[in-house]
Coordinates of N, CA and C in Angstrom, one line a residue:
M1 N -4.4 13.5 -7.9 CA -3.3 12.7 -8.3 C -3.6 12.1 -9.7
S2 N -2.7 12.1 -10.6 CA -3.0 11.6 -12.0 C -3.0 10.1 -12.0
D3 N -3.6 9.5 -13.0 CA -3.7 8.1 -13.1 C -2.3 7.5 -13.3
S4 N -1.4 8.2 -14.0 CA -0.1 7.7 -14.2 C 0.7 7.5 -12.9
I5 N 0.5 8.5 -12.0 CA 1.2 8.4 -10.7 C 0.6 7.3 -9.9
K6 N -0.7 7.1 -9.9 CA -1.4 6.0 -9.2 C -0.8 4.7 -9.7
H7 N -0.8 4.5 -11.0 CA -0.3 3.3 -11.6 C 1.2 3.0 -11.3
Y8 N 2.0 4.1 -11.3 CA 3.4 3.9 -11.0 C 3.5 3.4 -9.5
I9 N 2.8 4.0 -8.6 CA 2.9 3.5 -7.2 C 2.5 2.1 -7.1
A10 N 1.4 1.7 -7.8 CA 0.9 0.4 -7.8 C 1.9 -0.6 -8.4
W11 N 2.5 -0.2 -9.5 CA 3.5 -1.0 -10.2 C 4.7 -1.3 -9.3
R12 N 5.1 -0.2 -8.6 CA 6.3 -0.3 -7.7 C 6.0 -1.2 -6.5
C13 N 4.8 -1.1 -6.0 CA 4.4 -2.0 -4.9 C 4.4 -3.5 -5.4
A14 N 4.0 -3.7 -6.6 CA 3.9 -5.1 -7.1 C 5.3 -5.7 -7.2
Q15 N 6.3 -4.9 -7.4 CA 7.7 -5.4 -7.4 C 8.2 -6.0 -6.1
E16 N 7.5 -5.6 -5.0 CA 7.8 -6.1 -3.7 C 7.2 -7.5 -3.5
L17 N 6.3 -8.0 -4.4 CA 5.5 -9.2 -4.1 C 5.8 -10.2 -5.2
K18 N 6.3 -11.3 -4.8 CA 6.7 -12.4 -5.7 C 5.9 -13.6 -5.6
S19 N 5.3 -13.9 -4.4 CA 4.5 -15.1 -4.2 C 3.7 -14.9 -3.0
G20 N 2.7 -15.9 -2.8 CA 1.9 -15.9 -1.6 C 0.5 -15.3 -1.7
I21 N -0.1 -15.2 -0.6 CA -1.5 -14.6 -0.5 C -1.4 -13.2 0.0
V22 N -2.0 -12.3 -0.8 CA -1.8 -10.8 -0.6 C -3.2 -10.2 -0.6
N23 N -3.4 -9.3 0.4 CA -4.6 -8.5 0.5 C -4.3 -7.2 -0.1
L24 N -5.2 -6.7 -0.9 CA -5.1 -5.3 -1.5 C -6.2 -4.4 -1.0
G25 N -5.8 -3.3 -0.4 CA -6.7 -2.4 0.2 C -7.4 -1.6 -0.8
I26 N -8.2 -0.6 -0.4 CA -9.0 0.3 -1.2 C -8.1 1.4 -1.8
G27 N -8.5 1.9 -2.9 CA -7.7 3.0 -3.5 C -6.6 2.5 -4.4
I28 N -5.4 3.1 -4.3 CA -4.3 2.7 -5.1 C -4.0 1.2 -5.0
P29 N -4.0 0.6 -3.8 CA -3.7 -0.8 -3.7 C -4.5 -1.7 -4.7
T30 N -5.8 -1.3 -5.0 CA -6.5 -2.2 -5.9 C -5.9 -2.3 -7.3
L31 N -5.1 -1.3 -7.6 CA -4.4 -1.3 -8.9 C -3.2 -2.3 -9.0
V32 N -2.7 -2.6 -7.8 CA -1.5 -3.5 -7.7 C -1.8 -4.8 -8.4
G33 N -3.0 -5.3 -8.4 CA -3.3 -6.6 -9.0 C -3.0 -6.6 -10.5
D34 N -3.1 -5.4 -11.1 CA -2.8 -5.4 -12.6 C -1.3 -5.7 -12.9
Y35 N -0.5 -5.7 -11.9 CA 1.0 -5.9 -12.2 C 1.5 -7.1 -11.4
L36 N 0.7 -7.9 -10.8 CA 1.2 -9.1 -10.1 C 1.2 -10.3 -11.0
P37 N 2.2 -11.2 -10.7 CA 2.2 -12.5 -11.4 C 1.1 -13.4 -10.9
R38 N 0.1 -13.6 -11.6 CA -1.1 -14.3 -11.1 C -0.8 -15.8 -10.9
S39 N 0.3 -16.3 -11.5 CA 0.6 -17.7 -11.3 C 1.2 -18.0 -9.9
S40 N 1.7 -16.9 -9.2 CA 2.4 -17.2 -7.9 C 1.8 -16.3 -6.8
V41 N 1.0 -15.3 -7.1 CA 0.4 -14.5 -6.1 C -1.1 -14.6 -6.2
S42 N -1.8 -14.9 -5.0 CA -3.2 -15.0 -4.9 C -3.7 -13.8 -4.1
I43 N -4.7 -13.1 -4.7 CA -5.2 -11.9 -4.1 C -6.4 -12.3 -3.2
H44 N -6.3 -11.8 -1.9 CA -7.4 -12.0 -0.9 C -8.2 -10.7 -0.8
S45 N -9.5 -10.8 -0.7 CA -10.4 -9.7 -0.4 C -11.1 -10.0 0.9
E46 N -11.1 -9.0 1.8 CA -11.6 -9.3 3.1 C -13.1 -9.7 3.2
N47 N -13.9 -9.4 2.1 CA -15.3 -9.8 2.1 C -15.5 -11.3 1.8
G48 N -14.3 -12.0 1.7 CA -14.4 -13.5 1.6 C -14.1 -14.2 0.3
I49 N -13.0 -13.7 -0.3 CA -12.5 -14.3 -1.5 C -11.0 -14.5 -1.5
V50 N -10.5 -15.6 -1.9 CA -9.1 -15.7 -2.3 C -9.0 -16.2 -3.8
G51 N -8.2 -15.6 -4.6 CA -8.2 -15.9 -6.0 C -8.9 -14.9 -6.8
V52 N -8.8 -13.6 -6.4 CA -9.5 -12.6 -7.1 C -8.8 -12.3 -8.4
G53 N -9.6 -12.2 -9.5 CA -9.0 -11.9 -10.8 C -9.0 -10.5 -11.2
P54 N -8.7 -10.1 -12.4 CA -8.6 -8.7 -12.8 C -10.0 -8.1 -12.9
E55 N -10.1 -6.8 -13.0 CA -11.4 -6.1 -13.1 C -12.0 -6.5 -14.5
P56 N -13.3 -6.8 -14.5 CA -13.9 -7.2 -15.8 C -14.2 -6.0 -16.7
K57 N -14.5 -6.2 -17.9 CA -15.1 -5.2 -18.8 C -16.5 -4.8 -18.2
P58 N -16.9 -3.6 -18.4 CA -18.2 -3.2 -17.8 C -19.4 -4.2 -18.2
E59 N -19.3 -4.6 -19.5 CA -20.4 -5.5 -20.0 C -20.3 -6.9 -19.4
D60 N -19.2 -7.3 -18.8 CA -19.0 -8.6 -18.3 C -19.1 -8.7 -16.8
A61 N -19.3 -7.5 -16.1 CA -19.4 -7.5 -14.7 C -20.5 -8.2 -14.1
D62 N -20.3 -8.9 -13.0 CA -21.3 -9.6 -12.2 C -21.6 -8.8 -10.9
V63 N -22.8 -8.3 -10.8 CA -23.1 -7.4 -9.6 C -22.9 -8.1 -8.3
D64 N -22.8 -9.5 -8.3 CA -22.7 -10.2 -7.0 C -21.2 -10.6 -6.8
L65 N -20.3 -10.2 -7.7 CA -18.9 -10.5 -7.6 C -18.1 -9.3 -7.4
V66 N -17.8 -8.9 -6.2 CA -17.1 -7.6 -5.9 C -16.1 -7.8 -4.9
N67 N -15.1 -6.9 -4.8 CA -14.1 -6.9 -3.7 C -14.6 -6.1 -2.5
A68 N -13.8 -5.9 -1.5 CA -14.2 -5.2 -0.3 C -14.5 -3.8 -0.5
G69 N -14.0 -3.2 -1.6 CA -14.3 -1.8 -2.0 C -15.6 -1.7 -2.9
K70 N -16.3 -2.9 -3.1 CA -17.5 -3.0 -3.9 C -17.2 -2.7 -5.4
Q71 N -16.0 -2.9 -5.8 CA -15.6 -2.8 -7.2 C -15.8 -4.2 -7.8
P72 N -16.3 -4.3 -9.1 CA -16.4 -5.6 -9.7 C -15.1 -6.2 -10.0
V73 N -15.1 -7.5 -9.8 CA -13.8 -8.3 -10.0 C -14.2 -9.6 -10.8
T74 N -13.2 -10.3 -11.1 CA -13.4 -11.6 -11.7 C -12.8 -12.7 -10.8
E75 N -13.0 -13.9 -11.1 CA -12.4 -15.0 -10.2 C -11.5 -15.8 -11.1
L76 N -10.4 -16.3 -10.5 CA -9.5 -17.2 -11.2 C -9.9 -18.6 -10.9
L77 N -9.3 -19.6 -11.6 CA -9.7 -20.9 -11.5 C -9.6 -21.5 -10.1
H78 N -8.6 -21.0 -9.3 CA -8.5 -21.6 -8.0 C -9.2 -20.8 -6.9
A79 N -10.1 -19.9 -7.3 CA -10.8 -19.0 -6.4 C -11.6 -19.8 -5.4
S80 N -11.7 -19.3 -4.2 CA -12.5 -19.9 -3.1 C -13.3 -18.8 -2.4
Y81 N -14.4 -19.2 -1.8 CA -15.2 -18.2 -1.1 C -15.5 -18.7 0.4
F82 N -15.7 -17.8 1.3 CA -15.9 -18.1 2.7 C -16.5 -16.9 3.4
D83 N -17.0 -17.2 4.6 CA -17.7 -16.1 5.3 C -16.7 -15.2 6.0
S84 N -17.3 -14.1 6.6 CA -16.4 -13.1 7.2 C -15.6 -13.6 8.3
S85 N -16.1 -14.5 9.1 CA -15.4 -15.0 10.2 C -14.1 -15.8 9.8
I86 N -14.2 -16.5 8.7 CA -13.0 -17.2 8.2 C -12.1 -16.2 7.6
S87 N -12.6 -15.2 6.8 CA -11.8 -14.2 6.2 C -11.0 -13.5 7.2
F88 N -11.6 -13.0 8.3 CA -10.9 -12.3 9.3 C -10.0 -13.2 10.1
G89 N -10.3 -14.5 10.2 CA -9.4 -15.4 10.8 C -8.1 -15.5 10.0
L90 N -8.2 -15.5 8.7 CA -7.0 -15.5 7.9 C -6.2 -14.2 8.1
M91 N -6.9 -13.1 8.2 CA -6.2 -11.8 8.4 C -5.5 -11.8 9.8
R92 N -6.2 -12.1 10.8 CA -5.7 -12.0 12.2 C -4.7 -13.1 12.5
G93 N -4.8 -14.2 11.9 CA -4.1 -15.4 12.3 C -2.7 -15.5 11.6
G94 N -2.3 -14.5 10.9 CA -0.9 -14.5 10.3 C -0.8 -15.4 9.0
H95 N -2.0 -15.5 8.3 CA -2.0 -16.4 7.1 C -1.8 -15.6 5.8
L96 N -1.8 -14.3 5.9 CA -1.5 -13.5 4.7 C -0.1 -13.1 4.7
D97 N 0.5 -13.3 3.5 CA 1.9 -13.0 3.3 C 2.2 -11.6 3.3
A98 N 1.2 -10.8 2.8 CA 1.4 -9.3 2.8 C 0.1 -8.6 2.6
T99 N 0.0 -7.4 2.9 CA -1.1 -6.5 2.6 C -0.5 -5.2 2.0
V100 N -1.2 -4.7 1.0 CA -0.8 -3.4 0.5 C -2.0 -2.5 0.8
I101 N -1.7 -1.4 1.6 CA -2.8 -0.6 2.1 C -2.4 0.9 2.0
G102 N -3.5 1.7 1.9 CA -3.2 3.1 1.9 C -3.1 3.7 3.3
A103 N -2.6 4.9 3.4 CA -2.4 5.5 4.7 C -2.6 7.0 4.7
L104 N -3.0 7.6 5.8 CA -3.0 9.0 5.9 C -1.7 9.6 6.4
Q105 N -1.1 8.8 7.3 CA 0.2 9.2 7.9 C 1.0 7.9 8.2
V106 N 2.3 8.0 8.1 CA 3.2 6.9 8.6 C 4.3 7.5 9.4
S107 N 4.6 7.0 10.6 CA 5.7 7.6 11.4 C 7.0 6.9 11.0
E108 N 8.1 7.6 11.5 CA 9.4 7.1 11.2 C 9.7 5.7 11.9
E109 N 8.9 5.3 12.8 CA 9.1 4.0 13.5 C 8.1 3.0 12.9
G110 N 7.3 3.3 11.9 CA 6.4 2.4 11.3 C 5.0 2.4 11.9
D111 N 4.6 3.4 12.7 CA 3.2 3.5 13.1 C 2.4 3.9 11.9
I112 N 1.2 3.5 11.8 CA 0.3 3.9 10.7 C -1.0 4.4 11.2
A113 N -1.5 5.5 10.5 CA -2.8 6.1 10.7 C -3.5 6.1 9.4
S114 N -4.6 5.4 9.3 CA -5.2 5.2 8.0 C -6.7 5.3 8.0
W115 N -7.4 5.6 9.1 CA -8.8 5.5 9.1 C -9.6 6.7 9.6
A116 N -9.0 7.7 10.2 CA -9.8 8.8 10.7 C -9.0 10.1 10.7
I117 N -9.6 11.2 10.2 CA -9.0 12.5 10.3 C -9.9 13.3 11.3
P118 N -9.2 13.8 12.4 CA -10.0 14.5 13.4 C -10.8 15.6 12.9
G119 N -12.1 15.7 13.3 CA -13.0 16.7 12.9 C -13.8 16.4 11.6
K120 N -13.5 15.2 11.0 CA -14.2 14.8 9.8 C -15.0 13.5 10.1
D121 N -16.0 13.3 9.3 CA -16.9 12.1 9.5 C -16.0 10.8 9.4
V122 N -16.3 9.8 10.2 CA -15.6 8.6 10.1 C -16.5 7.5 9.6
L123 N -16.1 6.8 8.6 CA -16.9 5.7 8.0 C -16.6 4.4 8.8
G124 N -15.5 4.3 9.5 CA -15.1 3.1 10.2 C -13.8 2.6 9.7
V125 N -13.2 1.8 10.6 CA -11.8 1.4 10.3 C -11.8 0.2 9.4
G126 N -13.0 -0.5 9.2 CA -13.0 -1.7 8.4 C -12.1 -2.8 8.9
G127 N -11.4 -3.4 7.9 CA -10.5 -4.5 8.3 C -9.0 -4.0 8.5
A128 N -8.8 -2.7 8.4 CA -7.4 -2.2 8.4 C -6.6 -2.7 9.6
M129 N -7.2 -2.6 10.8 CA -6.5 -2.9 12.0 C -6.1 -4.4 12.0
D130 N -7.0 -5.2 11.5 CA -6.7 -6.7 11.5 C -5.6 -7.0 10.5
L131 N -5.7 -6.3 9.3 CA -4.7 -6.5 8.3 C -3.3 -6.1 8.7
V132 N -3.2 -4.9 9.3 CA -1.8 -4.5 9.6 C -1.1 -5.2 10.7
V133 N -1.9 -5.8 11.6 CA -1.3 -6.6 12.7 C -1.2 -8.0 12.3
G134 N -1.9 -8.5 11.3 CA -1.9 -9.9 11.0 C -1.1 -10.3 9.9
A135 N -0.9 -9.4 8.9 CA -0.1 -9.8 7.7 C 1.3 -9.8 8.0
K136 N 2.1 -10.7 7.3 CA 3.5 -10.8 7.6 C 4.3 -9.6 7.1
R137 N 3.8 -8.9 6.1 CA 4.4 -7.7 5.6 C 3.3 -6.7 5.4
V138 N 3.6 -5.4 5.7 CA 2.7 -4.3 5.5 C 3.3 -3.3 4.6
I139 N 2.8 -3.2 3.3 CA 3.3 -2.3 2.4 C 2.3 -1.1 2.2
V140 N 2.8 0.1 2.4 CA 1.9 1.3 2.3 C 2.1 1.9 0.9
A141 N 1.0 2.1 0.3 CA 1.0 2.7 -1.1 C 0.2 4.0 -0.9
M142 N 0.9 5.2 -1.1 CA 0.3 6.4 -0.9 C 1.0 7.6 -1.6
Q143 N 0.3 8.7 -1.8 CA 0.9 9.9 -2.3 C 1.8 10.5 -1.2
H144 N 2.9 11.1 -1.6 CA 3.9 11.6 -0.6 C 3.3 12.7 0.3
L145 N 2.4 13.6 -0.3 CA 1.8 14.7 0.4 C 0.3 14.5 0.4
N146 N -0.4 15.1 1.4 CA -1.8 15.0 1.4 C -2.4 16.2 0.5
P147 N -3.7 16.2 0.3 CA -4.3 17.3 -0.6 C -3.9 18.7 -0.2
K148 N -3.6 18.9 1.0 CA -3.2 20.2 1.5 C -1.7 20.5 1.3
G149 N -1.0 19.5 0.8 CA 0.5 19.7 0.6 C 1.3 19.4 1.8
E150 N 0.6 18.8 2.8 CA 1.3 18.4 4.0 C 2.0 17.1 4.0
P151 N 3.2 16.9 4.6 CA 3.9 15.6 4.5 C 3.1 14.5 5.2
K152 N 3.2 13.3 4.7 CA 2.5 12.1 5.3 C 3.5 11.2 5.9
I153 N 4.8 11.3 5.7 CA 5.8 10.5 6.4 C 6.5 11.5 7.4
I154 N 6.1 11.3 8.7 CA 6.4 12.3 9.7 C 7.0 11.6 10.9
P155 N 7.6 12.4 11.8 CA 8.2 11.8 13.0 C 7.2 11.0 13.9
S156 N 6.0 11.5 14.1 CA 5.0 10.8 14.9 C 3.7 11.1 14.3
C157 N 2.8 10.1 14.2 CA 1.5 10.3 13.7 C 0.6 11.3 14.6
T158 N -0.1 12.2 14.0 CA -1.0 13.0 14.7 C -2.4 12.6 14.6
Y159 N -2.7 11.7 13.7 CA -4.1 11.2 13.5 C -4.2 9.9 14.4
P160 N -5.5 9.5 14.6 CA -5.7 8.2 15.4 C -5.0 7.1 14.7
L161 N -4.2 6.3 15.5 CA -3.5 5.2 15.0 C -4.3 4.0 14.6
T162 N -3.9 3.4 13.5 CA -4.4 2.0 13.1 C -3.6 1.0 13.9
A163 N -2.3 1.1 13.9 CA -1.4 0.2 14.6 C -0.1 0.8 14.8
K164 N 0.7 0.3 15.8 CA 2.0 0.8 16.0 C 3.1 -0.2 15.5
K165 N 4.1 0.4 14.9 CA 5.3 -0.3 14.4 C 5.0 -1.6 13.6
T166 N 4.1 -1.4 12.6 CA 3.7 -2.6 11.8 C 4.1 -2.4 10.3
V167 N 4.5 -1.2 9.9 CA 4.8 -1.0 8.5 C 6.2 -1.5 8.1
D168 N 6.2 -2.2 7.0 CA 7.5 -2.7 6.5 C 8.1 -1.8 5.4
T169 N 7.3 -1.4 4.5 CA 7.7 -0.6 3.3 C 6.7 0.5 3.0
I170 N 7.2 1.6 2.6 CA 6.4 2.8 2.1 C 6.8 3.1 0.7
V171 N 5.8 3.1 -0.2 CA 6.0 3.5 -1.6 C 5.2 4.7 -1.9
T172 N 5.8 5.8 -2.4 CA 5.2 7.0 -2.9 C 5.6 7.2 -4.3
E173 N 5.1 8.3 -4.9 CA 5.5 8.6 -6.3 C 6.9 9.1 -6.4
Y174 N 7.6 9.4 -5.2 CA 8.9 9.9 -5.2 C 10.0 9.0 -4.6
A175 N 9.5 8.1 -3.8 CA 10.5 7.3 -3.0 C 10.0 6.0 -2.5
V176 N 10.9 5.2 -2.1 CA 10.6 3.9 -1.4 C 11.5 3.9 -0.1
F177 N 10.8 3.7 1.0 CA 11.4 3.6 2.3 C 11.2 2.2 2.9
K178 N 12.2 1.7 3.6 CA 12.0 0.5 4.4 C 12.2 0.8 5.9
I179 N 11.5 0.1 6.7 CA 11.6 0.3 8.2 C 12.3 -1.0 8.7
R180 N 13.5 -0.8 9.2 CA 14.3 -1.9 9.7 C 14.8 -1.6 11.1
Q181 N 14.4 -2.4 12.0 CA 14.7 -2.3 13.4 C 14.3 -0.9 13.9
D182 N 13.1 -0.5 13.7 CA 12.5 0.7 14.1 C 13.2 2.0 13.5
Q183 N 13.9 1.8 12.5 CA 14.6 2.9 11.8 C 14.1 3.0 10.4
L184 N 13.9 4.2 9.9 CA 13.4 4.5 8.5 C 14.7 4.6 7.6
W185 N 14.7 3.8 6.5 CA 15.8 3.9 5.6 C 15.2 4.2 4.2
L186 N 15.9 5.2 3.6 CA 15.6 5.5 2.2 C 16.3 4.6 1.3
V187 N 15.6 3.8 0.4 CA 16.3 2.8 -0.5 C 16.2 3.2 -1.9
E188 N 15.3 4.2 -2.2 CA 15.0 4.5 -3.7 C 14.4 5.8 -3.8
I189 N 14.8 6.6 -4.8 CA 14.1 7.8 -5.2 C 14.0 7.8 -6.7
T190 N 13.0 8.5 -7.2 CA 12.9 8.6 -8.7 C 13.7 9.8 -9.2
D191 N 14.0 9.8 -10.5 CA 14.8 10.8 -11.1 C 14.1 12.2 -11.2
E192 N 12.9 12.2 -10.7 CA 12.1 13.5 -10.7 C 12.3 14.3 -9.5
I193 N 13.1 13.9 -8.5 CA 13.3 14.6 -7.3 C 14.8 14.4 -6.8
T194 N 15.3 15.4 -6.2 CA 16.7 15.3 -5.6 C 16.6 14.9 -4.1
L195 N 17.7 14.5 -3.6 CA 17.7 14.1 -2.1 C 17.3 15.4 -1.3
E196 N 17.8 16.5 -1.7 CA 17.5 17.7 -0.9 C 16.0 18.1 -1.0
E197 N 15.4 17.9 -2.2 CA 14.0 18.2 -2.3 C 13.1 17.2 -1.6
L198 N 13.6 15.9 -1.6 CA 12.8 14.9 -0.8 C 12.8 15.2 0.7
K199 N 14.0 15.7 1.2 CA 14.1 15.9 2.6 C 13.2 17.1 3.0
E200 N 13.0 18.1 2.1 CA 12.1 19.2 2.4 C 10.6 18.8 2.6
I201 N 10.2 17.7 2.0 CA 8.8 17.2 2.1 C 8.7 15.9 2.9
T202 N 9.8 15.6 3.6 CA 9.8 14.4 4.5 C 10.4 14.7 5.8
P203 N 9.7 15.2 6.8 CA 10.2 15.7 8.0 C 10.7 14.5 9.0
A204 N 10.3 13.3 8.7 CA 10.7 12.2 9.5 C 12.2 12.0 9.4
S205 N 12.8 11.5 10.4 CA 14.2 11.2 10.4 C 14.5 9.9 9.6
Y206 N 15.4 9.8 8.7 CA 15.7 8.6 8.0 C 17.2 8.6 7.6
E207 N 17.7 7.4 7.3 CA 19.0 7.2 6.8 C 19.0 6.7 5.4
I208 N 20.1 6.9 4.7 CA 20.1 6.4 3.3 C 20.7 5.0 3.4
G209 N 20.0 4.0 2.8 CA 20.5 2.6 2.9 C 21.6 2.3 2.0
E210 N 22.3 1.3 2.3 CA 23.4 0.8 1.4 C 22.9 0.4 0.1
D211 N 21.6 0.0 0.0 CA 21.0 -0.5 -1.2 C 20.3 0.7 -2.0
F212 N 20.6 1.9 -1.6 CA 19.9 3.1 -2.2 C 20.2 3.1 -3.7
K213 N 19.2 3.6 -4.5 CA 19.4 3.7 -5.9 C 18.4 4.8 -6.4
I214 N 18.7 5.4 -7.5 CA 17.9 6.3 -8.2 C 17.3 5.6 -9.5
V215 N 16.0 5.7 -9.6 CA 15.3 5.0 -10.7 C 14.5 6.0 -11.6
Q216 N 14.3 5.6 -12.8 CA 13.4 6.4 -13.7 C 12.0 6.1 -13.4
R217 N 11.2 7.1 -13.2 CA 9.7 6.9 -13.0 C 9.0 6.8 -14.3
A218 N 9.1 5.6 -14.9 CA 8.4 5.3 -16.1 C 6.9 5.4 -15.9
I219 N 6.2 5.9 -16.9 CA 4.7 5.9 -16.8 C 4.1 4.5 -16.9
K220 N 3.3 4.1 -16.0 CA 2.8 2.8 -15.9 C 1.2 2.9 -16.0
V221 N 0.7 2.6 -17.2 CA -0.8 2.6 -17.3 C -1.3 1.3 -17.9

């Protein structure tokens, strides 16, 4: 996946976030912070920080100041630190306004599989299960197809589930879907794909929302 596509997905996810405390997962979600209004959105990292700032220049990095993906970060003036028990209490207790997380598969009812591919080594689920059941909104940021060219938005997940019926929004390089009352709705496509082409790579059942629109996929870097 090119950097421009990753940044486009991250930028589009950021448009869903206007205020509150938001957790950003590993991968594309870490880029979302580059496009968030820092005055109204505070970034939470599950290793025990609220108020994460942008990535520092290499020469300014502090080896002791990293996010959950062990990437160097900075701190904002309102930043606070706490241990893992408090951090996971925030996640499980419904105190996060949203999480942006990657996924391997998402079903048409909002089930998410994000931590294990059968037959491959498993590093562990990390905080994903806590995030997707505890955050008030779950926004999935992912490429539309996996490296093998297989669809990732499907009728039912075939990989081990992270959680059932928790996803609110799916953002890919081609489209934005919303899950409303256990139904998948297409609300946006980019001008680089037609409705017919999108359907060919999206076997899940979905309806076209009344708020559907076609947008230009500007390069975001």
